[in-house]
Tab-separated table of C-alpha atoms and ligand atoms in Angstrom:
chain	number	residue	atom	x	y	z
A	1	MET	CA	-130.121	263.149	156.301
A	2	ASP	CA	-127.038	265.420	156.361
A	3	LYS	CA	-123.600	264.085	157.363
A	4	LEU	CA	-123.838	265.125	161.042
A	5	ASP	CA	-127.332	263.618	161.382
A	6	SER	CA	-126.139	260.291	159.900
A	7	PHE	CA	-123.147	260.276	162.276
A	8	HIS	CA	-125.460	260.994	165.249
A	9	HIS	CA	-127.963	258.355	164.129
A	10	ASP	CA	-125.308	255.643	163.576
A	11	VAL	CA	-123.563	256.385	166.903
A	12	LEU	CA	-126.770	256.123	168.924
A	13	ARG	CA	-127.860	252.980	167.064
A	14	GLY	CA	-124.513	251.288	167.822
A	15	LEU	CA	-124.213	252.391	171.452
A	16	ASN	CA	-127.801	251.368	172.269
A	17	ASP	CA	-127.263	247.918	170.740
A	18	HIS	CA	-125.985	244.860	172.566
A	19	PRO	CA	-123.082	244.216	172.150
A	20	LYS	CA	-122.194	247.862	171.446
A	21	TRP	CA	-120.479	248.904	168.199
A	22	LEU	CA	-119.302	251.976	166.281
A	23	LEU	CA	-118.760	252.168	162.528
A	24	PRO	CA	-115.076	252.403	161.444
A	25	LYS	CA	-115.865	254.864	158.631
A	26	TYR	CA	-116.168	257.547	161.350
A	27	PHE	CA	-112.497	257.122	162.332
A	28	TYR	CA	-111.477	259.442	159.524
A	29	ASP	CA	-111.984	263.041	160.588
A	30	ASP	CA	-108.853	265.234	160.135
A	31	ASN	CA	-107.317	263.924	163.399
A	32	GLY	CA	-108.137	260.311	162.494
A	33	ALA	CA	-106.638	260.676	159.006
A	34	ALA	CA	-103.416	262.113	160.525
A	35	LEU	CA	-103.238	259.269	163.089
A	36	PHE	CA	-103.834	256.690	160.356
A	37	LYS	CA	-100.896	258.134	158.433
A	38	ARG	CA	-98.733	257.505	161.522
A	39	ILE	CA	-100.029	253.921	161.722
A	40	MET	CA	-99.061	253.361	158.083
A	41	ASP	CA	-95.529	254.557	158.922
A	42	MET	CA	-95.096	252.049	161.784
A	43	PRO	CA	-92.722	249.159	160.900
A	44	ALA	CA	-95.123	246.617	162.497
A	45	TYR	CA	-97.980	247.749	160.227
A	46	TYR	CA	-96.701	245.608	157.326
A	47	LEU	CA	-99.805	246.104	155.152
A	48	THR	CA	-98.685	249.439	153.698
A	49	ASP	CA	-95.174	248.216	152.877
A	50	CYS	CA	-96.461	245.044	151.193
A	51	GLU	CA	-98.965	246.819	148.961
A	52	LEU	CA	-96.542	249.662	148.312
A	53	GLU	CA	-94.001	247.088	147.126
A	54	ILE	CA	-96.556	245.652	144.671
A	55	PHE	CA	-97.357	249.098	143.248
A	56	ARG	CA	-93.679	250.159	143.148
A	57	ASP	CA	-92.089	246.955	141.820
A	58	LYS	CA	-94.897	245.550	139.685
A	59	THR	CA	-96.269	248.775	138.197
A	60	ALA	CA	-95.983	247.662	134.567
A	61	GLU	CA	-97.621	244.291	135.317
A	62	LEU	CA	-100.485	246.077	137.075
A	63	ALA	CA	-100.884	248.584	134.265
A	64	ASP	CA	-100.772	245.920	131.530
A	65	THR	CA	-103.372	243.777	133.297
A	66	LEU	CA	-105.686	246.695	134.087
A	67	CYS	CA	-105.425	248.520	130.756
A	68	ALA	CA	-105.224	245.564	128.330
A	69	GLN	CA	-108.190	246.903	126.295
A	70	GLN	CA	-106.319	250.112	125.352
A	71	GLU	CA	-109.373	252.367	125.349
A	72	PRO	CA	-109.824	255.576	127.376
A	73	PHE	CA	-111.059	254.967	130.930
A	74	ASP	CA	-111.856	256.501	134.293
A	75	LEU	CA	-109.604	255.268	137.117
A	76	ILE	CA	-111.751	255.490	140.247
A	77	GLU	CA	-110.074	254.980	143.620
A	78	LEU	CA	-112.415	254.192	146.530
A	79	GLY	CA	-111.058	255.654	149.809
A	80	ALA	CA	-108.006	257.140	148.065
A	81	GLY	CA	-106.427	258.657	151.204
A	82	ASP	CA	-103.033	260.067	150.231
A	83	ALA	CA	-102.889	257.749	147.142
A	84	MET	CA	-99.312	256.921	148.096
A	85	LYS	CA	-99.461	253.500	146.381
A	86	SER	CA	-101.651	254.345	143.407
A	87	SER	CA	-99.331	257.296	142.600
A	88	PHE	CA	-96.834	254.770	141.166
A	89	LEU	CA	-99.521	253.593	138.746
A	90	LEU	CA	-100.634	257.162	137.969
A	91	LYS	CA	-97.047	258.221	137.135
A	92	HIS	CA	-96.553	255.154	134.919
A	93	LEU	CA	-99.814	255.763	133.006
A	94	VAL	CA	-99.044	259.472	132.507
A	95	ARG	CA	-95.540	258.608	131.300
A	96	GLU	CA	-97.031	256.092	128.823
A	97	GLN	CA	-99.472	258.820	127.659
A	98	VAL	CA	-102.498	256.655	128.455
A	99	ASP	CA	-105.846	258.482	128.046
A	100	PHE	CA	-107.545	258.368	131.459
A	101	THR	CA	-109.114	260.502	134.191
A	102	TYR	CA	-108.281	259.880	137.857
A	103	MET	CA	-111.288	260.086	140.195
A	104	PRO	CA	-110.282	259.721	143.870
A	105	ILE	CA	-113.251	259.179	146.216
A	106	ASP	CA	-112.892	259.904	149.919
A	107	ILE	CA	-115.178	260.667	152.833
A	108	CYS	CA	-112.558	263.068	154.264
A	109	GLY	CA	-112.543	266.421	152.422
A	110	GLU	CA	-109.190	267.551	153.838
A	111	VAL	CA	-107.505	264.408	152.502
A	112	LEU	CA	-108.915	265.059	149.011
A	113	HIS	CA	-107.770	268.723	148.976
A	114	THR	CA	-104.241	267.733	149.929
A	115	LEU	CA	-104.207	264.956	147.332
A	116	ARG	CA	-105.483	267.190	144.510
A	117	ASP	CA	-102.868	269.856	145.293
A	118	ARG	CA	-100.061	267.299	145.431
A	119	LEU	CA	-101.048	265.636	142.150
A	120	HIS	CA	-101.414	269.028	140.485
A	121	GLY	CA	-97.770	269.748	141.404
A	122	ASP	CA	-96.333	266.256	140.710
A	123	LEU	CA	-98.345	265.316	137.612
A	124	PRO	CA	-99.622	268.501	135.944
A	125	ASP	CA	-100.783	266.536	132.851
A	126	LEU	CA	-103.069	264.288	134.892
A	127	THR	CA	-106.809	265.092	134.889
A	128	VAL	CA	-108.063	264.715	138.475
A	129	VAL	CA	-111.757	264.810	139.438
A	130	PRO	CA	-111.998	264.419	143.252
A	131	LEU	CA	-115.316	263.110	144.590
A	132	HIS	CA	-116.016	263.901	148.236
A	133	GLY	CA	-118.387	261.462	149.965
A	134	GLU	CA	-119.327	257.812	150.518
A	135	TYR	CA	-118.047	255.025	148.262
A	136	HIS	CA	-121.322	254.003	146.619
A	137	GLU	CA	-122.863	257.458	146.319
A	138	MET	CA	-119.706	258.848	144.706
A	139	LEU	CA	-119.315	255.792	142.480
A	140	ARG	CA	-122.843	256.465	141.199
A	141	GLU	CA	-121.820	260.075	140.511
A	142	ALA	CA	-118.668	258.901	138.691
A	143	THR	CA	-120.607	256.458	136.506
A	144	GLU	CA	-123.147	259.197	135.679
A	145	GLN	CA	-120.418	261.677	134.686
A	146	SER	CA	-119.117	259.593	131.751
A	147	ASP	CA	-119.736	256.257	130.047
A	148	ARG	CA	-116.048	255.542	129.552
A	149	ARG	CA	-114.709	252.211	130.721
A	150	LYS	CA	-114.219	252.089	134.514
A	151	ILE	CA	-111.270	250.710	136.447
A	152	ILE	CA	-111.928	250.643	140.189
A	153	LEU	CA	-109.159	250.568	142.807
A	154	PHE	CA	-109.978	249.609	146.394
A	155	LEU	CA	-106.632	249.378	148.188
A	156	GLY	CA	-105.235	249.136	151.698
A	157	SER	CA	-107.280	246.044	152.630
A	158	ASN	CA	-110.210	248.412	153.247
A	159	ILE	CA	-112.430	245.475	152.265
A	160	GLY	CA	-111.118	243.745	155.395
A	161	ASN	CA	-112.900	246.387	157.474
A	162	MET	CA	-116.197	244.725	156.577
A	163	GLU	CA	-117.754	241.545	157.938
A	164	LEU	CA	-117.678	238.805	155.279
A	165	GLU	CA	-121.363	239.204	154.403
A	166	ASP	CA	-121.003	243.004	154.143
A	167	ALA	CA	-117.898	242.618	151.949
A	168	HIS	CA	-119.904	240.432	149.575
A	169	GLY	CA	-122.752	242.975	149.608
A	170	PHE	CA	-120.248	245.772	148.904
A	171	CYS	CA	-118.774	243.965	145.873
A	172	ARG	CA	-122.251	243.121	144.548
A	173	THR	CA	-123.263	246.801	144.774
A	174	VAL	CA	-120.092	247.903	142.947
A	175	ASN	CA	-120.670	245.166	140.335
A	176	ARG	CA	-124.203	246.455	139.630
A	177	ARG	CA	-122.763	249.912	138.859
A	178	LEU	CA	-120.241	248.509	136.364
A	179	LYS	CA	-120.544	247.339	132.771
A	180	VAL	CA	-119.072	244.466	130.787
A	181	GLY	CA	-115.367	245.190	130.185
A	182	ASP	CA	-114.916	247.139	133.434
A	183	THR	CA	-112.297	246.017	135.969
A	184	MET	CA	-111.886	246.082	139.737
A	185	LEU	CA	-108.649	245.778	141.733
A	186	ILE	CA	-108.972	245.029	145.466
A	187	GLY	CA	-106.176	244.833	148.056
A	188	PHE	CA	-106.544	241.863	150.439
A	189	ASP	CA	-104.416	241.123	153.477
A	190	LEU	CA	-103.698	237.374	153.597
A	191	GLN	CA	-103.838	235.032	156.587
A	192	LYS	CA	-100.335	234.554	157.980
A	193	ASN	CA	-98.547	234.000	161.324
A	194	PRO	CA	-101.075	235.186	163.961
A	195	HIS	CA	-98.377	237.052	165.949
A	196	THR	CA	-97.395	239.101	162.893
A	197	ILE	CA	-101.029	240.107	162.426
A	198	LEU	CA	-101.703	240.910	166.077
A	199	GLU	CA	-98.551	243.047	166.401
A	200	ALA	CA	-99.657	245.210	163.463
A	201	TYR	CA	-102.722	246.317	165.451
A	202	ASN	CA	-101.272	246.370	168.951
A	203	ASP	CA	-98.277	248.736	168.816
A	204	LYS	CA	-96.412	249.565	172.016
A	205	GLU	CA	-96.314	253.295	171.139
A	206	GLY	CA	-100.114	253.411	171.453
A	207	ILE	CA	-100.802	254.940	168.022
A	208	THR	CA	-103.539	252.396	167.204
A	209	LYS	CA	-105.008	253.027	170.651
A	210	ALA	CA	-105.023	256.798	169.995
A	211	PHE	CA	-106.576	256.198	166.560
A	212	ASN	CA	-109.421	254.152	168.083
A	213	LEU	CA	-109.951	256.550	171.010
A	214	ASN	CA	-110.140	259.457	168.557
A	215	LEU	CA	-113.538	258.064	167.563
A	216	LEU	CA	-114.826	258.815	171.082
A	217	GLU	CA	-113.133	262.236	171.004
A	218	ARG	CA	-114.817	262.922	167.665
A	219	ILE	CA	-118.206	262.093	169.246
A	220	ASN	CA	-117.360	264.548	172.056
A	221	ARG	CA	-116.382	267.269	169.545
A	222	GLU	CA	-119.136	266.859	166.970
A	223	LEU	CA	-122.085	265.347	168.833
A	224	ASP	CA	-121.794	267.143	172.179
A	225	GLY	CA	-120.544	264.002	173.969
A	226	ASP	CA	-118.670	263.708	177.255
A	227	PHE	CA	-116.702	260.453	176.952
A	228	ASN	CA	-113.875	260.293	179.501
A	229	ILE	CA	-111.170	258.936	177.200
A	230	ASN	CA	-109.086	257.717	180.167
A	231	ALA	CA	-111.918	255.398	181.190
A	232	PHE	CA	-111.489	253.207	178.084
A	233	GLN	CA	-108.862	250.660	177.078
A	234	HIS	CA	-107.869	249.454	173.587
A	235	TYR	CA	-108.174	245.647	173.226
A	236	GLN	CA	-107.156	243.694	170.106
A	237	THR	CA	-107.831	240.073	169.106
A	238	TYR	CA	-107.011	237.848	166.121
A	239	ASP	CA	-108.763	234.547	165.394
A	240	PRO	CA	-106.578	232.459	163.045
A	241	ILE	CA	-109.519	230.152	162.276
A	242	ASP	CA	-111.912	232.712	160.808
A	243	GLY	CA	-109.328	235.401	159.921
A	244	GLY	CA	-111.075	238.081	162.034
A	245	CYS	CA	-108.766	240.678	163.631
A	246	ARG	CA	-110.965	242.796	165.892
A	247	SER	CA	-110.502	246.061	167.824
A	248	TYR	CA	-112.515	246.918	170.897
A	249	LEU	CA	-112.688	249.817	173.318
A	250	VAL	CA	-113.388	248.422	176.788
A	251	SER	CA	-115.060	250.492	179.497
A	252	LEU	CA	-112.896	250.434	182.621
A	253	THR	CA	-115.716	251.313	185.029
A	254	ASP	CA	-119.501	251.456	185.350
A	255	GLN	CA	-120.189	254.797	183.697
A	256	GLU	CA	-122.767	257.008	182.043
A	257	VAL	CA	-121.944	258.995	178.928
A	258	ASN	CA	-124.028	261.889	177.622
A	259	ILE	CA	-124.353	262.392	173.882
A	260	GLY	CA	-126.481	265.494	173.458
A	261	ALA	CA	-129.711	264.683	175.299
A	262	GLU	CA	-129.099	260.892	175.268
A	263	VAL	CA	-127.536	258.942	178.133
A	264	ILE	CA	-125.566	255.764	177.351
A	265	CYS	CA	-124.802	253.350	180.225
A	266	LEU	CA	-121.667	251.202	180.128
A	267	ALA	CA	-120.771	248.478	182.622
A	268	ALA	CA	-117.219	247.863	183.818
A	269	ASN	CA	-115.420	245.697	181.226
A	270	GLU	CA	-118.152	246.184	178.617
A	271	PRO	CA	-116.628	246.240	175.091
A	272	ILE	CA	-117.513	248.505	172.177
A	273	SER	CA	-116.617	246.830	168.887
A	274	VAL	CA	-114.925	249.438	166.675
A	275	GLU	CA	-113.217	247.611	163.830
A	276	ILE	CA	-112.711	244.320	162.055
A	277	SER	CA	-109.660	243.836	159.799
A	278	ARG	CA	-110.435	240.515	158.153
A	279	LYS	CA	-107.621	238.386	156.697
A	280	TYR	CA	-108.331	236.202	153.667
A	281	THR	CA	-107.013	233.109	151.888
A	282	PRO	CA	-106.405	233.264	148.094
A	283	LEU	CA	-109.243	230.760	147.589
A	284	GLU	CA	-111.729	232.885	149.585
A	285	ILE	CA	-110.803	235.863	147.383
A	286	ASP	CA	-111.591	234.033	144.138
A	287	GLN	CA	-114.814	232.720	145.681
A	288	MET	CA	-115.818	236.244	146.642
A	289	ALA	CA	-115.287	237.414	143.042
A	290	ILE	CA	-117.434	234.627	141.605
A	291	GLU	CA	-120.204	234.958	144.191
A	292	THR	CA	-120.505	238.720	143.616
A	293	GLY	CA	-120.706	238.661	139.815
A	294	PHE	CA	-117.041	239.135	138.830
A	295	ALA	CA	-114.579	236.849	137.041
A	296	PRO	CA	-111.284	236.551	138.950
A	297	LEU	CA	-108.420	237.337	136.584
A	298	THR	CA	-105.254	237.259	138.701
A	299	GLN	CA	-103.779	237.946	142.159
A	300	ILE	CA	-100.547	239.956	142.315
A	301	ALA	CA	-98.614	239.332	145.551
A	302	ASP	CA	-95.696	241.023	147.364
A	303	SER	CA	-92.384	239.166	147.787
A	304	LYS	CA	-93.356	237.773	151.246
A	305	ASN	CA	-96.743	236.578	149.973
A	306	TRP	CA	-98.456	238.467	152.787
A	307	PHE	CA	-100.749	240.678	150.693
A	308	VAL	CA	-102.387	240.463	147.259
A	309	ASP	CA	-104.005	242.860	144.844
A	310	ALA	CA	-106.741	240.810	143.187
A	311	ILE	CA	-107.917	241.856	139.718
A	312	TRP	CA	-111.465	240.974	138.686
A	313	HIS	CA	-113.310	241.531	135.406
A	314	VAL	CA	-116.940	242.196	134.632
A	315	ASN	CA	-117.899	239.705	131.895
B	1	SAM	C1	-107.278	252.923	155.429
B	1	SAM	S1	-107.258	254.423	154.495
B	1	SAM	C2	-106.534	253.775	153.028
B	1	SAM	C3	-106.011	254.827	152.104
B	1	SAM	C4	-105.444	254.277	150.783
B	1	SAM	N1	-106.477	253.631	149.983
B	1	SAM	C5	-104.305	253.327	151.022
B	1	SAM	O1	-104.472	252.128	150.803
B	1	SAM	O2	-103.242	253.778	151.428
B	1	SAM	C6	-108.949	254.534	154.167
B	1	SAM	C7	-109.408	255.780	153.434
B	1	SAM	O3	-110.770	255.557	153.040
B	1	SAM	C8	-111.572	256.662	153.417
B	1	SAM	N2	-112.896	256.114	153.742
B	1	SAM	C9	-113.226	255.331	154.806
B	1	SAM	N3	-114.521	254.983	154.753
B	1	SAM	C10	-115.037	255.567	153.627
B	1	SAM	C11	-116.335	255.564	153.013
B	1	SAM	N4	-117.337	254.895	153.554
B	1	SAM	N5	-116.493	256.258	151.861
B	1	SAM	C12	-115.434	256.947	151.310
B	1	SAM	N6	-114.192	256.977	151.849
B	1	SAM	C13	-113.994	256.298	152.984
B	1	SAM	C14	-110.862	257.294	154.590
B	1	SAM	O4	-111.132	258.672	154.715
B	1	SAM	C15	-109.381	257.023	154.281
B	1	SAM	O5	-108.773	258.083	153.570
């Protein structure tokens, strides 16, 4: 199935289900990537600042923990985006003349082009091999390209965008691709004051709303849809018991939407689930490592203790 067919297939599967859902990986067309950049710049969206602080202020600790074996490796970043945080690590490793290749993976081609050009200018000595596509498919390609040691980065609490069971499945799949001695670093957003969490996803300026609605606009643009964007409302929840922070688009009226030849019926107040951003406890993170075949090594936190980068080994 080509990319457009998969998008079409996943959209119809989700919108014909009950309750309705859309997959968050489709947020990131060029418009979505630009809107996400604006979200990351919002003061209320603390996640970026916390993880940026870890990469900026604890670069040497990260590098020493990740590269303890001192052998050449491939540094593979899943969903690299603009690599704003990992750039601190890249600069440090280049400065220390460490022998490694940087392989950013991203589903958005435009993002990868921009990143490659920027790194070429900023770090001309760095070898960059961009891989355009889905996490697992591109990770397979990366592991087939060389048998050097692998260090995987999965930042930005992207793991939080999966249901718990799917996050475990994701880590198990990555683990199967790796070998003894390989390492994985994952960014996790921690459970904290519920108001702080809710405000990060419910900004008054409406950038998160625009980001979520862009998914419907993308369906209109790419799949011949006719969503009336004004007939949907952004609705955000956070459950401090299970750590689930969820985004919905709620239909404001009874309506029919055409997607190509298909007709989707929505009732007034019917929600479409578009994203989960799960928040974890440190204990749940270690448990996830153990249950998915890794050995938890350490968790490096920001100064507020709001976010951790967990480092796991393959033994
Ligand atoms: C939330 S951004 C995070 C960017 C960066 N890792 C950071 O922490 O700042 C997520 C990135 O992952 C990419 N992405 C989302 N789903 C993906 C998938 N299934 N496969 C590959 N890349 C994906 C998006 O295009 C986007 O650039």
